[in-house]
PDB file of C-alpha atoms in Angstrom:
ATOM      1  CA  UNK A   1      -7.693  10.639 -59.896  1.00 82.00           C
ATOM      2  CA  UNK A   2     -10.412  11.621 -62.531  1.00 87.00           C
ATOM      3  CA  UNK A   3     -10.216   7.929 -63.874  1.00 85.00           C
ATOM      4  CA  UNK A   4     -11.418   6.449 -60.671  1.00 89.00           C
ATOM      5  CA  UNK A   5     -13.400   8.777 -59.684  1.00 93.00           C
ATOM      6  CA  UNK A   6     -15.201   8.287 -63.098  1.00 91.00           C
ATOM      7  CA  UNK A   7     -15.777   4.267 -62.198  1.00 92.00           C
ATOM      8  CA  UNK A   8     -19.408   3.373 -61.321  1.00 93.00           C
ATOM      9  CA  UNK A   9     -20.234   3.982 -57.399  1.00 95.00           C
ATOM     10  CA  UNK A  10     -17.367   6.275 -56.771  1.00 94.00           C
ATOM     11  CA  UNK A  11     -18.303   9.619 -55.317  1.00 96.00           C
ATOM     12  CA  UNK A  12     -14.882  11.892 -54.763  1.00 96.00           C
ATOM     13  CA  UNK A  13     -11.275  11.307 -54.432  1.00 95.00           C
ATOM     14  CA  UNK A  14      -8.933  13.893 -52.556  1.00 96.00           C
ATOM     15  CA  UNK A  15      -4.714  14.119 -52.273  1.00 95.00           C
ATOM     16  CA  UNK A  16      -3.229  15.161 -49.557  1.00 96.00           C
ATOM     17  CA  UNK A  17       0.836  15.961 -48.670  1.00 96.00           C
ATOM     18  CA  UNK A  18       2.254  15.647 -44.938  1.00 97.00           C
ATOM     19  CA  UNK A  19       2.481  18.367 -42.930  1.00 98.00           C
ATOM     20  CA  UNK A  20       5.522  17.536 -40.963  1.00 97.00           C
ATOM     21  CA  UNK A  21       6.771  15.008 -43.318  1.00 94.00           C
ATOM     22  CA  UNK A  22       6.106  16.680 -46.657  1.00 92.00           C
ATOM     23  CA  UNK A  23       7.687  13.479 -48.928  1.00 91.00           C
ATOM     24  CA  UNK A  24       4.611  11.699 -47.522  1.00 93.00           C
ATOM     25  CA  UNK A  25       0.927  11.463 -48.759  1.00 94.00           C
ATOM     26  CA  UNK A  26      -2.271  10.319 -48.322  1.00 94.00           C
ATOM     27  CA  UNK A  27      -4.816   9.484 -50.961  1.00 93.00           C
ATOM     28  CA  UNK A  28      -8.215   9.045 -49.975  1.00 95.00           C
ATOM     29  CA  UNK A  29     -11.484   7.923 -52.311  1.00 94.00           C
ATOM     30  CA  UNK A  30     -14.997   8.006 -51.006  1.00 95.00           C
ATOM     31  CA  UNK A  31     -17.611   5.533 -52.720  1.00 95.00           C
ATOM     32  CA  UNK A  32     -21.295   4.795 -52.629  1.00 95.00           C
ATOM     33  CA  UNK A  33     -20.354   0.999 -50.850  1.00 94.00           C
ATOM     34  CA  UNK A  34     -17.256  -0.928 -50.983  1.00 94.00           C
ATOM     35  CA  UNK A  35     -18.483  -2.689 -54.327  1.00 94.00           C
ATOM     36  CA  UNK A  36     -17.215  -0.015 -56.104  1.00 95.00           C
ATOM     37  CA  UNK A  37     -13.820  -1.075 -55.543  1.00 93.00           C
ATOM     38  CA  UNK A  38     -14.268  -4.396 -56.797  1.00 93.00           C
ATOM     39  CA  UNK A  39     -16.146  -3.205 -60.320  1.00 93.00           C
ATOM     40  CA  UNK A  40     -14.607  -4.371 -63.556  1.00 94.00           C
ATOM     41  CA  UNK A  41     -14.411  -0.749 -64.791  1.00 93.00           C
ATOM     42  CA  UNK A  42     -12.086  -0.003 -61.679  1.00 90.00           C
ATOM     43  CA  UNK A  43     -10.121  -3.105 -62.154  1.00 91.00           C
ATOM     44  CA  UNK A  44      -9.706  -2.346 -66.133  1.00 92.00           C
ATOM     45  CA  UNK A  45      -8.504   1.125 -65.315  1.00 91.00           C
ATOM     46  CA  UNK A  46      -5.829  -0.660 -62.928  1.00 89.00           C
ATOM     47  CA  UNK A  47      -5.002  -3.711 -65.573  1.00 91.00           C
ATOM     48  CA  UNK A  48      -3.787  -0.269 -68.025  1.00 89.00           C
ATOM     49  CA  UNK A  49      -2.285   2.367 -65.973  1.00 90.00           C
ATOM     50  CA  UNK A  50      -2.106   6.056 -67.486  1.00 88.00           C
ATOM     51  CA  UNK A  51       1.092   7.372 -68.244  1.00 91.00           C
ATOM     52  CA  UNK A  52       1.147   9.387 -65.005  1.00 87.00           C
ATOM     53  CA  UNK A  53       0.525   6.036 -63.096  1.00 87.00           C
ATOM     54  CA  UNK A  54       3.426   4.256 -64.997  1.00 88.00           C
ATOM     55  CA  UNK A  55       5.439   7.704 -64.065  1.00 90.00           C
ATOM     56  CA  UNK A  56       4.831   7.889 -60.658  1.00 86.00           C
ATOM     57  CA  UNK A  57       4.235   4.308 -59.325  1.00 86.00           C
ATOM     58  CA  UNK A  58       7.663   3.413 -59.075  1.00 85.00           C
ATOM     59  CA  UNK A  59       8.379   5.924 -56.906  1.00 86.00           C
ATOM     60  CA  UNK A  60       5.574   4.688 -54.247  1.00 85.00           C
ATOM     61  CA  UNK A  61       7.370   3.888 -50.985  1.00 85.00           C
ATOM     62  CA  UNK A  62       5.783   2.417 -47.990  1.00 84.00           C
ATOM     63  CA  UNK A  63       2.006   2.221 -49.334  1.00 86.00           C
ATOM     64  CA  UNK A  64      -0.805   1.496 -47.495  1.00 89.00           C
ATOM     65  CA  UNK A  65      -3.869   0.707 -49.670  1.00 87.00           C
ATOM     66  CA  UNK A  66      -7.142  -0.627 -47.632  1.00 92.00           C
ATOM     67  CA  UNK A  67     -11.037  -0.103 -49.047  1.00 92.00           C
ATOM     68  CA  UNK A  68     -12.206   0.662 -45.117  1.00 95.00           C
ATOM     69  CA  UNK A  69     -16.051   0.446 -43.900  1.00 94.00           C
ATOM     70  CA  UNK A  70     -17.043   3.479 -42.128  1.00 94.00           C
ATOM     71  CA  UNK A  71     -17.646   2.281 -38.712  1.00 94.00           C
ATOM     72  CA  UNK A  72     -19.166   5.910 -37.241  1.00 94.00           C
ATOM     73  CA  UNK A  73     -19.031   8.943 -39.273  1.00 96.00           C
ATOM     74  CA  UNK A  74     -19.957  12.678 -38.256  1.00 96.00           C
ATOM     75  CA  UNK A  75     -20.175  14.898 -41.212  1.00 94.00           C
ATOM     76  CA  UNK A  76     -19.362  14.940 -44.760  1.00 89.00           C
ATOM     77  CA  UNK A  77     -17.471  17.014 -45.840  1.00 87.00           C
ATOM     78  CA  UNK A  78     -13.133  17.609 -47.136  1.00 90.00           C
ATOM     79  CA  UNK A  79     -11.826  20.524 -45.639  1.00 94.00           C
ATOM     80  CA  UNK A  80      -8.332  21.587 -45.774  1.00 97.00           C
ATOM     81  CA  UNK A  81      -6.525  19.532 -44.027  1.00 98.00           C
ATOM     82  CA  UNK A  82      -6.768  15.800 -42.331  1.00 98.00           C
ATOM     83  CA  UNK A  83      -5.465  14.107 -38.786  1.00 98.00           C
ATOM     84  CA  UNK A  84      -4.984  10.428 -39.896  1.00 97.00           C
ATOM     85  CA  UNK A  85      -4.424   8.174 -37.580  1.00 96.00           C
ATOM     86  CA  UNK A  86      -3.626   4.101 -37.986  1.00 94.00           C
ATOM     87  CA  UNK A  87      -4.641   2.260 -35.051  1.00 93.00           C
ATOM     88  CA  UNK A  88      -4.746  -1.568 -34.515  1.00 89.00           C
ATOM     89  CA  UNK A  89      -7.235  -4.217 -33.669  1.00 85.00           C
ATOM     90  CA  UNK A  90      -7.493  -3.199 -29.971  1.00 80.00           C
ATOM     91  CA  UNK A  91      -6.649   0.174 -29.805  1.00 85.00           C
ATOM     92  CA  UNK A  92      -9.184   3.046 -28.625  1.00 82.00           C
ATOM     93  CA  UNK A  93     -10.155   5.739 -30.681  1.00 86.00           C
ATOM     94  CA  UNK A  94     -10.460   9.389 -29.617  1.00 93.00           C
ATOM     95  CA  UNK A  95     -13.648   9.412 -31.660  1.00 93.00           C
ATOM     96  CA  UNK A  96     -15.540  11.765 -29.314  1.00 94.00           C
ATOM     97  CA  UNK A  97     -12.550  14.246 -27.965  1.00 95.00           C
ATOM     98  CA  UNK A  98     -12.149  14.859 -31.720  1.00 96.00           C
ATOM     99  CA  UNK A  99     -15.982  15.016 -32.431  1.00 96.00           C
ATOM    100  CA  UNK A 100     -16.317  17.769 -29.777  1.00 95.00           C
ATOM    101  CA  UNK A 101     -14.002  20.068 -31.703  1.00 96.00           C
ATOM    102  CA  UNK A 102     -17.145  19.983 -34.861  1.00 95.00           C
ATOM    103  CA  UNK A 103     -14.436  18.813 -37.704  1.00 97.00           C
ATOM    104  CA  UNK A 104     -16.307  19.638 -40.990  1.00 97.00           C
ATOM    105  CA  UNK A 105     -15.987  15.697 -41.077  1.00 96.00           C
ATOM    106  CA  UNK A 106     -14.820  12.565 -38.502  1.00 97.00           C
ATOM    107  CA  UNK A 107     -14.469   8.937 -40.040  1.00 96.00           C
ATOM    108  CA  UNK A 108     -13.882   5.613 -37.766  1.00 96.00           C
ATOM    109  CA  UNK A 109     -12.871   3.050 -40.242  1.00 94.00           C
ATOM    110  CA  UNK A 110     -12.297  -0.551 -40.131  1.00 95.00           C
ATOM    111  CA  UNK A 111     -10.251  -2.164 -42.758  1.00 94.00           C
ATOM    112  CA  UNK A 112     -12.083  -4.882 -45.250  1.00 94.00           C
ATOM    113  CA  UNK A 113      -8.746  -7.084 -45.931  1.00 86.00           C
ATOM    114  CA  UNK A 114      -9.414  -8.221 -49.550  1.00 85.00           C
ATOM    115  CA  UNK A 115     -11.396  -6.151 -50.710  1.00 81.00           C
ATOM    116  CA  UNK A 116     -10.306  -4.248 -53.862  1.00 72.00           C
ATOM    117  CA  UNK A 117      -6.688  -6.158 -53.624  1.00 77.00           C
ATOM    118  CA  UNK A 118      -6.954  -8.455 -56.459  1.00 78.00           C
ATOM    119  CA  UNK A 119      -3.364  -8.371 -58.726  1.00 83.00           C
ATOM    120  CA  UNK A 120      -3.197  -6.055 -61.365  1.00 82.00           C
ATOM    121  CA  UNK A 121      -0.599  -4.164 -63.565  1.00 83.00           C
ATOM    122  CA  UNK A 122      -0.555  -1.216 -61.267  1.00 82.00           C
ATOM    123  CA  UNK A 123       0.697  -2.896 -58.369  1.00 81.00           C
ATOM    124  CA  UNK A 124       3.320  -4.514 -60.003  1.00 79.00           C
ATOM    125  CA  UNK A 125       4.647  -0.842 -61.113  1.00 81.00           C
ATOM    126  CA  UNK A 126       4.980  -0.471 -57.133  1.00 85.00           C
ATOM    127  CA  UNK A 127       8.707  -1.537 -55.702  1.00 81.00           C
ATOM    128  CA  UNK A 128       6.729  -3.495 -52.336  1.00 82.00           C
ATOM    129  CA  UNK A 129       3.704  -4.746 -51.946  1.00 82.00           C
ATOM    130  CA  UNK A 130       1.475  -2.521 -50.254  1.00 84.00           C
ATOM    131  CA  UNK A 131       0.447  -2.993 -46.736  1.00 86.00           C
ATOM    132  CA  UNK A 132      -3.030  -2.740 -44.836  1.00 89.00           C
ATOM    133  CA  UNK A 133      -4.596  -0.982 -41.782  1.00 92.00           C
ATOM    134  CA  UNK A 134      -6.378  -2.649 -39.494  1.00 94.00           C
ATOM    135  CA  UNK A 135      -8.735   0.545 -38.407  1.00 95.00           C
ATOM    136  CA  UNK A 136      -8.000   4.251 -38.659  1.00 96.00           C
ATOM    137  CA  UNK A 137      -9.460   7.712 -37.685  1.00 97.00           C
ATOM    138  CA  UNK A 138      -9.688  10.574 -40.071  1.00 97.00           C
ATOM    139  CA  UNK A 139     -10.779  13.982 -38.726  1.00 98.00           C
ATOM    140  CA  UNK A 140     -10.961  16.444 -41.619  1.00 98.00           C
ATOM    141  CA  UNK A 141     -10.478  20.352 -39.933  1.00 98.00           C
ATOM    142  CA  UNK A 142     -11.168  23.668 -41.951  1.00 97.00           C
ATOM    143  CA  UNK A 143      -7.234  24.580 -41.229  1.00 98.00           C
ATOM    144  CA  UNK A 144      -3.884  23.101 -40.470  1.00 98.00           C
ATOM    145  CA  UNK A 145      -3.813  25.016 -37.188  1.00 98.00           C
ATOM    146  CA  UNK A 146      -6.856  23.480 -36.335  1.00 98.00           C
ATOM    147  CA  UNK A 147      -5.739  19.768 -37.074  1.00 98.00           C
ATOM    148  CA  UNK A 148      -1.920  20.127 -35.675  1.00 98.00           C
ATOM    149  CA  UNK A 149      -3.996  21.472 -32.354  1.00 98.00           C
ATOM    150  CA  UNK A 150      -6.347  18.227 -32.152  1.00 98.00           C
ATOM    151  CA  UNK A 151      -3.109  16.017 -33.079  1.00 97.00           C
ATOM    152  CA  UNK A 152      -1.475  17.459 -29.746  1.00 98.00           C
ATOM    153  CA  UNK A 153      -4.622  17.229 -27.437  1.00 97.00           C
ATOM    154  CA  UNK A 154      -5.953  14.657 -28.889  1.00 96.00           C
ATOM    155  CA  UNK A 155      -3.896  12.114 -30.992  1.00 96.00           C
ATOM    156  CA  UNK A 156      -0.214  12.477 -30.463  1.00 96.00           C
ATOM    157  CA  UNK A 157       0.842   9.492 -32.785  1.00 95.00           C
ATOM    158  CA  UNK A 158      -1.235  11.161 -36.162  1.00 97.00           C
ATOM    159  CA  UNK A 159      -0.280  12.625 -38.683  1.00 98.00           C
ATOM    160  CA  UNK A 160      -1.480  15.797 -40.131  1.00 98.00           C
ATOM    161  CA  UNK A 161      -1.946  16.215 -44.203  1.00 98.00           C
ATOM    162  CA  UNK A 162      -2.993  19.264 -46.121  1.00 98.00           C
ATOM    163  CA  UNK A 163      -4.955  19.317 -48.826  1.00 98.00           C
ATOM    164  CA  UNK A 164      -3.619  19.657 -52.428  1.00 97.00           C
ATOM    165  CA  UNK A 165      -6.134  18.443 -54.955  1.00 95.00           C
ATOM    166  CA  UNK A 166     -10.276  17.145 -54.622  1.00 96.00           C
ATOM    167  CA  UNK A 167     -12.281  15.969 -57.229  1.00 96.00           C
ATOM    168  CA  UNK A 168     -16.016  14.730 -57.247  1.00 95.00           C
ATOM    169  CA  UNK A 169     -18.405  12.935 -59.728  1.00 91.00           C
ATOM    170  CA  UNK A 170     -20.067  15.572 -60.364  1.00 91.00           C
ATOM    171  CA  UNK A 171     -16.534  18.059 -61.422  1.00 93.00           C
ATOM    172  CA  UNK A 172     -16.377  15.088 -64.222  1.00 90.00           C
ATOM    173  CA  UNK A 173     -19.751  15.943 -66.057  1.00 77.00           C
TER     174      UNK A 173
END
């Protein structure tokens, strides 16, 4: 994660692990514009993947990997745990139910389809290819409690992720 965050425009990346489906995570980088993800530094670091990368890659089951434009956004912040939900071209957002209940931070994204998808050695350490959203809403709550209780009022189809691991460009200096 330090390696990316490191690339030029690239302001934090955090890990998450699912709540109710523990095997399952969610990887999430925030960046100045989506430019960064296109930068020959980022796609260097992806044409030589780190040992971990060659490690765990293989492993990878079921990705989804989309650069996303923020569409709305309330707050700024990672807190310690996120409602993630994928939603499709059409479907409606509970942007403003969610926003009521002052998450620390509430993202409505919209997928950028090539963006940052070029072929590189990573992905081909990855058994599939990996597939893309269409839009999503990320809602990032202070607790679990607090997310699993939005997810039931709110957004019955998310998932709720805990958070293991953040770094910023500033923890690199």
């Amino acid at each position: 994660m330090q390696e990316r965050v490191g690339c030029p425009g690239w302001l934090r990346g955090s890990r998450f692990k699912g709540v109710a489906r523990p095997g399952r995570y969610l990887l999430l980088y925030d960046a100045e514009t989506p430019a960064a993800f296109e930068s020959d530094t980022y796609y260097a670091r992806l044409g030589n993947p780190t040992e971990m990368s060659r490690t765990i890659l293989p492993k990878f089951r079921d990705t989804w990997r989309t650069v996303c434009g923020v569409e709305r956004r309330v707050g700024d912040g990672v807190a310690a745990a996120v409602l993630a939900l994928r939603l499709g071209p059409g479907d409606a957002a509970p942007f403003d139910a969610l926003a009521v209940l002052r998450p620390a931070r509430l993202d409505l994204m919209k997928g950028l389809g090539n963006v940052g998808q070029a072929h590189t050695a990573e992905k081909d350490l990855r058994a599939a290819p990996d597939r893309q959203i269409d839009r999503a809403l990320l809602a990032f709550f202070w607790s679990v409690a607090d997310a699993e209780k939005a997810r039931a009022a709110h957004a019955p189809s998310a998932e709720v992720f805990a958070l293991r691991h953040t770094v910023s460009k500033a923890d690199l200096v």
